[in-house]
Amino acid sequence: MIYCKKCLFQEINPIPISFNKEGVCTGCIHANDKYKVNWIERENQFLELIKQYKGKYEYDCIVPVSGGKDSYFAAHLAKKYNLNALLVTYYSKRFVPEGDYNLNKMKEIFGFDHIIYSPADDVLIKMHRIGLKKMGDNNMHNHMGLTTLPNIIAVEKKIPLVLWGDQGFTEQGGMHSINDFVEYTEKYRFEHDQHGFDWYDFTNIEDENLDKKDMYPFIYPAENELRKVGVRGVYLSNYFFYDGNENYKISKNLYGWKEAKKPFDRTFRTFSNVDDIHENGVHDYLKFIKFGFGRGTDHANYDIRLNLITRKDGIKIVLKYDHVVPSDLEGWCKYVKMTKEEFYEHADKFRDPRVWSKIDGSWTKIDIDGKRRVYD
Ligand SMILES: [Zn+2]
């Protein structure tokens, strides 16, 4: 396995990364490139951009939010630049208490209208089950709802400008150059956010019984409808230096945003993914089962790239967190009416054979420190 010389990313990765001749990954190169950008110039470009939309529609823009620190940062920018924003939330109903508090406070704090949409309970439960069985991702419904619903509302309410936070695979893996000003595309949504699956993959499954009428927040608008409104998804990370640690400080200090009181099992960060309880839990544990790493790696990478910790510190974090069985697994199994044995039966189908070997009936892999360990 090849690992980045600077951060902790491995070559086998759900995020498309590659390495330069010095063995540094594209994610680290992107993180370094951000320091070369003239951010004052970028802010001016942003001001020029929003001029085209201000005061011309029912709302100047849509800001998709989950209530997390990055959502607060986006709403903070919308407020700072006097945009009349409409907040839009796809709500998974499985939030930690602080996440619910943060989400519900946004309307009051920022003074924006806020649409919070949630599918029916039985639809969600079925989608959790199908997500695990078919895609190895219980939270696929969440990825789909988060990335699709704001575009649906944009078309319905004829609001062309959608302000997204960062483009995930660029921020983590350097998928695009910061100088490309990449915008939201349906292709990225389908191939990356949704790993090539779409709403129809959840329908006509014999024992789950979902059909198109259950799929409202997941069906992407038709191309001609988007064009008619001129829907455009702009990433704020192209115009403002994007740093989760700073977003956290701004959210907490200016707006009383709350991090999780109870630490997460699978990461040292208490201010990331405070919304859905399974994002840092079962969902991330599935990433470990599939690829052999999790949020310990992801969150340590951010801090290494910001020079807040060393790579050696990062390795300790990875070995401490990435393999941990999360405490929400039991609650999740109860929620979807599945036994733990069934969970593993489905999850094990997705183990990458380049990462995992079964030795004497136990799953083993070689860790970042070069040692082979058993993870059962
Ligand atoms: Zn790297």
PDB file of N, CA, C and O in Angstrom, residues 91-126:
ATOM      1  N   TYR A  91     -33.346  16.723   6.141  1.00  0.00           N
ATOM      2  CA  TYR A  91     -33.199  16.338   7.550  1.00  0.00           C
ATOM      3  C   TYR A  91     -33.371  14.827   7.704  1.00  0.00           C
ATOM      4  O   TYR A  91     -34.424  14.278   7.367  1.00  0.00           O
ATOM      5  N   SER A  92     -32.327  14.181   8.252  1.00  0.00           N
ATOM      6  CA  SER A  92     -32.324  12.710   8.349  1.00  0.00           C
ATOM      7  C   SER A  92     -33.030  12.189   9.595  1.00  0.00           C
ATOM      8  O   SER A  92     -33.186  10.985   9.759  1.00  0.00           O
ATOM      9  N   LYS A  93     -33.428  13.074  10.498  1.00  0.00           N
ATOM     10  CA  LYS A  93     -34.125  12.738  11.750  1.00  0.00           C
ATOM     11  C   LYS A  93     -33.244  12.029  12.769  1.00  0.00           C
ATOM     12  O   LYS A  93     -33.735  11.627  13.813  1.00  0.00           O
ATOM     13  N   ARG A  94     -31.991  11.783  12.478  1.00  0.00           N
ATOM     14  CA  ARG A  94     -31.124  11.027  13.403  1.00  0.00           C
ATOM     15  C   ARG A  94     -29.984  11.931  13.867  1.00  0.00           C
ATOM     16  O   ARG A  94     -28.812  11.585  13.733  1.00  0.00           O
ATOM     17  N   PHE A  95     -30.322  13.090  14.396  1.00  0.00           N
ATOM     18  CA  PHE A  95     -29.304  14.063  14.801  1.00  0.00           C
ATOM     19  C   PHE A  95     -28.904  13.863  16.264  1.00  0.00           C
ATOM     20  O   PHE A  95     -29.711  13.415  17.078  1.00  0.00           O
ATOM     21  N   VAL A  96     -27.664  14.243  16.605  1.00  0.00           N
ATOM     22  CA  VAL A  96     -27.301  14.317  18.023  1.00  0.00           C
ATOM     23  C   VAL A  96     -28.016  15.552  18.578  1.00  0.00           C
ATOM     24  O   VAL A  96     -28.358  16.465  17.811  1.00  0.00           O
ATOM     25  N   PRO A  97     -28.265  15.624  19.911  1.00  0.00           N
ATOM     26  CA  PRO A  97     -29.060  16.743  20.453  1.00  0.00           C
ATOM     27  C   PRO A  97     -28.495  18.115  20.091  1.00  0.00           C
ATOM     28  O   PRO A  97     -29.236  19.027  19.737  1.00  0.00           O
ATOM     29  N   GLU A  98     -27.167  18.254  20.135  1.00  0.00           N
ATOM     30  CA  GLU A  98     -26.563  19.548  19.802  1.00  0.00           C
ATOM     31  C   GLU A  98     -26.799  19.884  18.323  1.00  0.00           C
ATOM     32  O   GLU A  98     -26.941  21.049  17.963  1.00  0.00           O
ATOM     33  N   GLY A  99     -26.835  18.851  17.502  1.00  0.00           N
ATOM     34  CA  GLY A  99     -27.075  19.059  16.074  1.00  0.00           C
ATOM     35  C   GLY A  99     -28.472  19.608  15.837  1.00  0.00           C
ATOM     36  O   GLY A  99     -28.669  20.525  15.035  1.00  0.00           O
ATOM     37  N   ASP A 100     -29.446  19.054  16.540  1.00  0.00           N
ATOM     38  CA  ASP A 100     -30.827  19.555  16.434  1.00  0.00           C
ATOM     39  C   ASP A 100     -30.911  21.002  16.912  1.00  0.00           C
ATOM     40  O   ASP A 100     -31.559  21.839  16.286  1.00  0.00           O
ATOM     41  N   TYR A 101     -30.233  21.270  18.028  1.00  0.00           N
ATOM     42  CA  TYR A 101     -30.230  22.637  18.586  1.00  0.00           C
ATOM     43  C   TYR A 101     -29.657  23.614  17.547  1.00  0.00           C
ATOM     44  O   TYR A 101     -30.261  24.639  17.239  1.00  0.00           O
ATOM     45  N   ASN A 102     -28.487  23.260  17.002  1.00  0.00           N
ATOM     46  CA  ASN A 102     -27.822  24.151  16.044  1.00  0.00           C
ATOM     47  C   ASN A 102     -28.688  24.395  14.807  1.00  0.00           C
ATOM     48  O   ASN A 102     -28.798  25.515  14.321  1.00  0.00           O
ATOM     49  N   LEU A 103     -29.308  23.327  14.324  1.00  0.00           N
ATOM     50  CA  LEU A 103     -30.116  23.440  13.107  1.00  0.00           C
ATOM     51  C   LEU A 103     -31.326  24.350  13.345  1.00  0.00           C
ATOM     52  O   LEU A 103     -31.591  25.268  12.571  1.00  0.00           O
ATOM     53  N   ASN A 104     -32.026  24.077  14.430  1.00  0.00           N
ATOM     54  CA  ASN A 104     -33.264  24.826  14.682  1.00  0.00           C
ATOM     55  C   ASN A 104     -33.025  26.279  15.054  1.00  0.00           C
ATOM     56  O   ASN A 104     -33.920  27.100  14.937  1.00  0.00           O
ATOM     57  N   LYS A 105     -31.819  26.585  15.514  1.00  0.00           N
ATOM     58  CA  LYS A 105     -31.482  27.965  15.901  1.00  0.00           C
ATOM     59  C   LYS A 105     -31.156  28.858  14.696  1.00  0.00           C
ATOM     60  O   LYS A 105     -31.154  30.091  14.799  1.00  0.00           O
ATOM     61  N   MET A 106     -30.844  28.260  13.562  1.00  0.00           N
ATOM     62  CA  MET A 106     -30.307  29.045  12.442  1.00  0.00           C
ATOM     63  C   MET A 106     -31.244  30.158  11.976  1.00  0.00           C
ATOM     64  O   MET A 106     -30.829  31.277  11.695  1.00  0.00           O
ATOM     65  N   LYS A 107     -32.513  29.807  11.921  1.00  0.00           N
ATOM     66  CA  LYS A 107     -33.526  30.760  11.448  1.00  0.00           C
ATOM     67  C   LYS A 107     -33.501  32.028  12.296  1.00  0.00           C
ATOM     68  O   LYS A 107     -33.515  33.147  11.803  1.00  0.00           O
ATOM     69  N   GLU A 108     -33.451  31.783  13.599  1.00  0.00           N
ATOM     70  CA  GLU A 108     -33.459  32.896  14.565  1.00  0.00           C
ATOM     71  C   GLU A 108     -32.146  33.676  14.520  1.00  0.00           C
ATOM     72  O   GLU A 108     -32.143  34.910  14.474  1.00  0.00           O
ATOM     73  N   ILE A 109     -31.034  32.967  14.495  1.00  0.00           N
ATOM     74  CA  ILE A 109     -29.718  33.613  14.537  1.00  0.00           C
ATOM     75  C   ILE A 109     -29.468  34.454  13.289  1.00  0.00           C
ATOM     76  O   ILE A 109     -29.024  35.589  13.369  1.00  0.00           O
ATOM     77  N   PHE A 110     -29.744  33.883  12.125  1.00  0.00           N
ATOM     78  CA  PHE A 110     -29.383  34.572  10.892  1.00  0.00           C
ATOM     79  C   PHE A 110     -30.546  35.362  10.282  1.00  0.00           C
ATOM     80  O   PHE A 110     -30.350  36.157   9.372  1.00  0.00           O
ATOM     81  N   GLY A 111     -31.754  35.110  10.777  1.00  0.00           N
ATOM     82  CA  GLY A 111     -32.909  35.846  10.257  1.00  0.00           C
ATOM     83  C   GLY A 111     -33.289  35.443   8.837  1.00  0.00           C
ATOM     84  O   GLY A 111     -33.884  36.243   8.106  1.00  0.00           O
ATOM     85  N   PHE A 112     -32.941  34.218   8.438  1.00  0.00           N
ATOM     86  CA  PHE A 112     -33.309  33.731   7.098  1.00  0.00           C
ATOM     87  C   PHE A 112     -34.497  32.775   7.197  1.00  0.00           C
ATOM     88  O   PHE A 112     -34.683  32.104   8.207  1.00  0.00           O
ATOM     89  N   ASP A 113     -35.287  32.705   6.133  1.00  0.00           N
ATOM     90  CA  ASP A 113     -36.311  31.657   6.059  1.00  0.00           C
ATOM     91  C   ASP A 113     -35.598  30.314   5.908  1.00  0.00           C
ATOM     92  O   ASP A 113     -34.489  30.240   5.366  1.00  0.00           O
ATOM     93  N   HIS A 114     -36.267  29.257   6.370  1.00  0.00           N
ATOM     94  CA  HIS A 114     -35.578  27.966   6.407  1.00  0.00           C
ATOM     95  C   HIS A 114     -36.556  26.839   6.077  1.00  0.00           C
ATOM     96  O   HIS A 114     -37.531  26.646   6.788  1.00  0.00           O
ATOM     97  N   ILE A 115     -36.290  26.114   5.023  1.00  0.00           N
ATOM     98  CA  ILE A 115     -37.090  24.927   4.686  1.00  0.00           C
ATOM     99  C   ILE A 115     -36.364  23.701   5.244  1.00  0.00           C
ATOM    100  O   ILE A 115     -35.195  23.465   4.900  1.00  0.00           O
ATOM    101  N   ILE A 116     -37.031  22.955   6.110  1.00  0.00           N
ATOM    102  CA  ILE A 116     -36.461  21.700   6.618  1.00  0.00           C
ATOM    103  C   ILE A 116     -37.374  20.572   6.148  1.00  0.00           C
ATOM    104  O   ILE A 116     -38.548  20.535   6.515  1.00  0.00           O
ATOM    105  N   TYR A 117     -36.830  19.701   5.318  1.00  0.00           N
ATOM    106  CA  TYR A 117     -37.645  18.642   4.731  1.00  0.00           C
ATOM    107  C   TYR A 117     -37.147  17.279   5.194  1.00  0.00           C
ATOM    108  O   TYR A 117     -35.954  17.014   5.235  1.00  0.00           O
ATOM    109  N   SER A 118     -38.081  16.412   5.522  1.00  0.00           N
ATOM    110  CA  SER A 118     -37.695  15.060   5.908  1.00  0.00           C
ATOM    111  C   SER A 118     -38.643  14.033   5.306  1.00  0.00           C
ATOM    112  O   SER A 118     -39.850  14.234   5.323  1.00  0.00           O
ATOM    113  N   PRO A 119     -38.120  12.931   4.795  1.00  0.00           N
ATOM    114  CA  PRO A 119     -38.990  11.861   4.294  1.00  0.00           C
ATOM    115  C   PRO A 119     -39.712  11.172   5.459  1.00  0.00           C
ATOM    116  O   PRO A 119     -39.314  11.329   6.614  1.00  0.00           O
ATOM    117  N   ALA A 120     -40.723  10.387   5.134  1.00  0.00           N
ATOM    118  CA  ALA A 120     -41.459   9.640   6.154  1.00  0.00           C
ATOM    119  C   ALA A 120     -40.529   8.612   6.815  1.00  0.00           C
ATOM    120  O   ALA A 120     -39.582   8.134   6.193  1.00  0.00           O
ATOM    121  N   ASP A 121     -40.829   8.299   8.085  1.00  0.00           N
ATOM    122  CA  ASP A 121     -39.972   7.385   8.851  1.00  0.00           C
ATOM    123  C   ASP A 121     -39.737   6.045   8.149  1.00  0.00           C
ATOM    124  O   ASP A 121     -38.609   5.561   8.077  1.00  0.00           O
ATOM    125  N   ASP A 122     -40.826   5.448   7.643  1.00  0.00           N
ATOM    126  CA  ASP A 122     -40.644   4.103   7.074  1.00  0.00           C
ATOM    127  C   ASP A 122     -39.825   4.145   5.786  1.00  0.00           C
ATOM    128  O   ASP A 122     -39.096   3.207   5.469  1.00  0.00           O
ATOM    129  N   VAL A 123     -39.905   5.270   5.058  1.00  0.00           N
ATOM    130  CA  VAL A 123     -39.080   5.416   3.847  1.00  0.00           C
ATOM    131  C   VAL A 123     -37.599   5.479   4.243  1.00  0.00           C
ATOM    132  O   VAL A 123     -36.739   4.793   3.662  1.00  0.00           O
ATOM    133  N   LEU A 124     -37.325   6.269   5.275  1.00  0.00           N
ATOM    134  CA  LEU A 124     -35.935   6.404   5.728  1.00  0.00           C
ATOM    135  C   LEU A 124     -35.357   5.067   6.191  1.00  0.00           C
ATOM    136  O   LEU A 124     -34.231   4.715   5.851  1.00  0.00           O
ATOM    137  N   ILE A 125     -36.151   4.350   6.971  1.00  0.00           N
ATOM    138  CA  ILE A 125     -35.672   3.063   7.498  1.00  0.00           C
ATOM    139  C   ILE A 125     -35.364   2.097   6.356  1.00  0.00           C
ATOM    140  O   ILE A 125     -34.328   1.449   6.334  1.00  0.00           O
ATOM    141  N   LYS A 126     -36.262   2.055   5.383  1.00  0.00           N
ATOM    142  CA  LYS A 126     -36.027   1.183   4.227  1.00  0.00           C
ATOM    143  C   LYS A 126     -34.768   1.625   3.466  1.00  0.00           C
ATOM    144  O   LYS A 126     -33.984   0.796   3.011  1.00  0.00           O
TER     145      LYS A 126
END
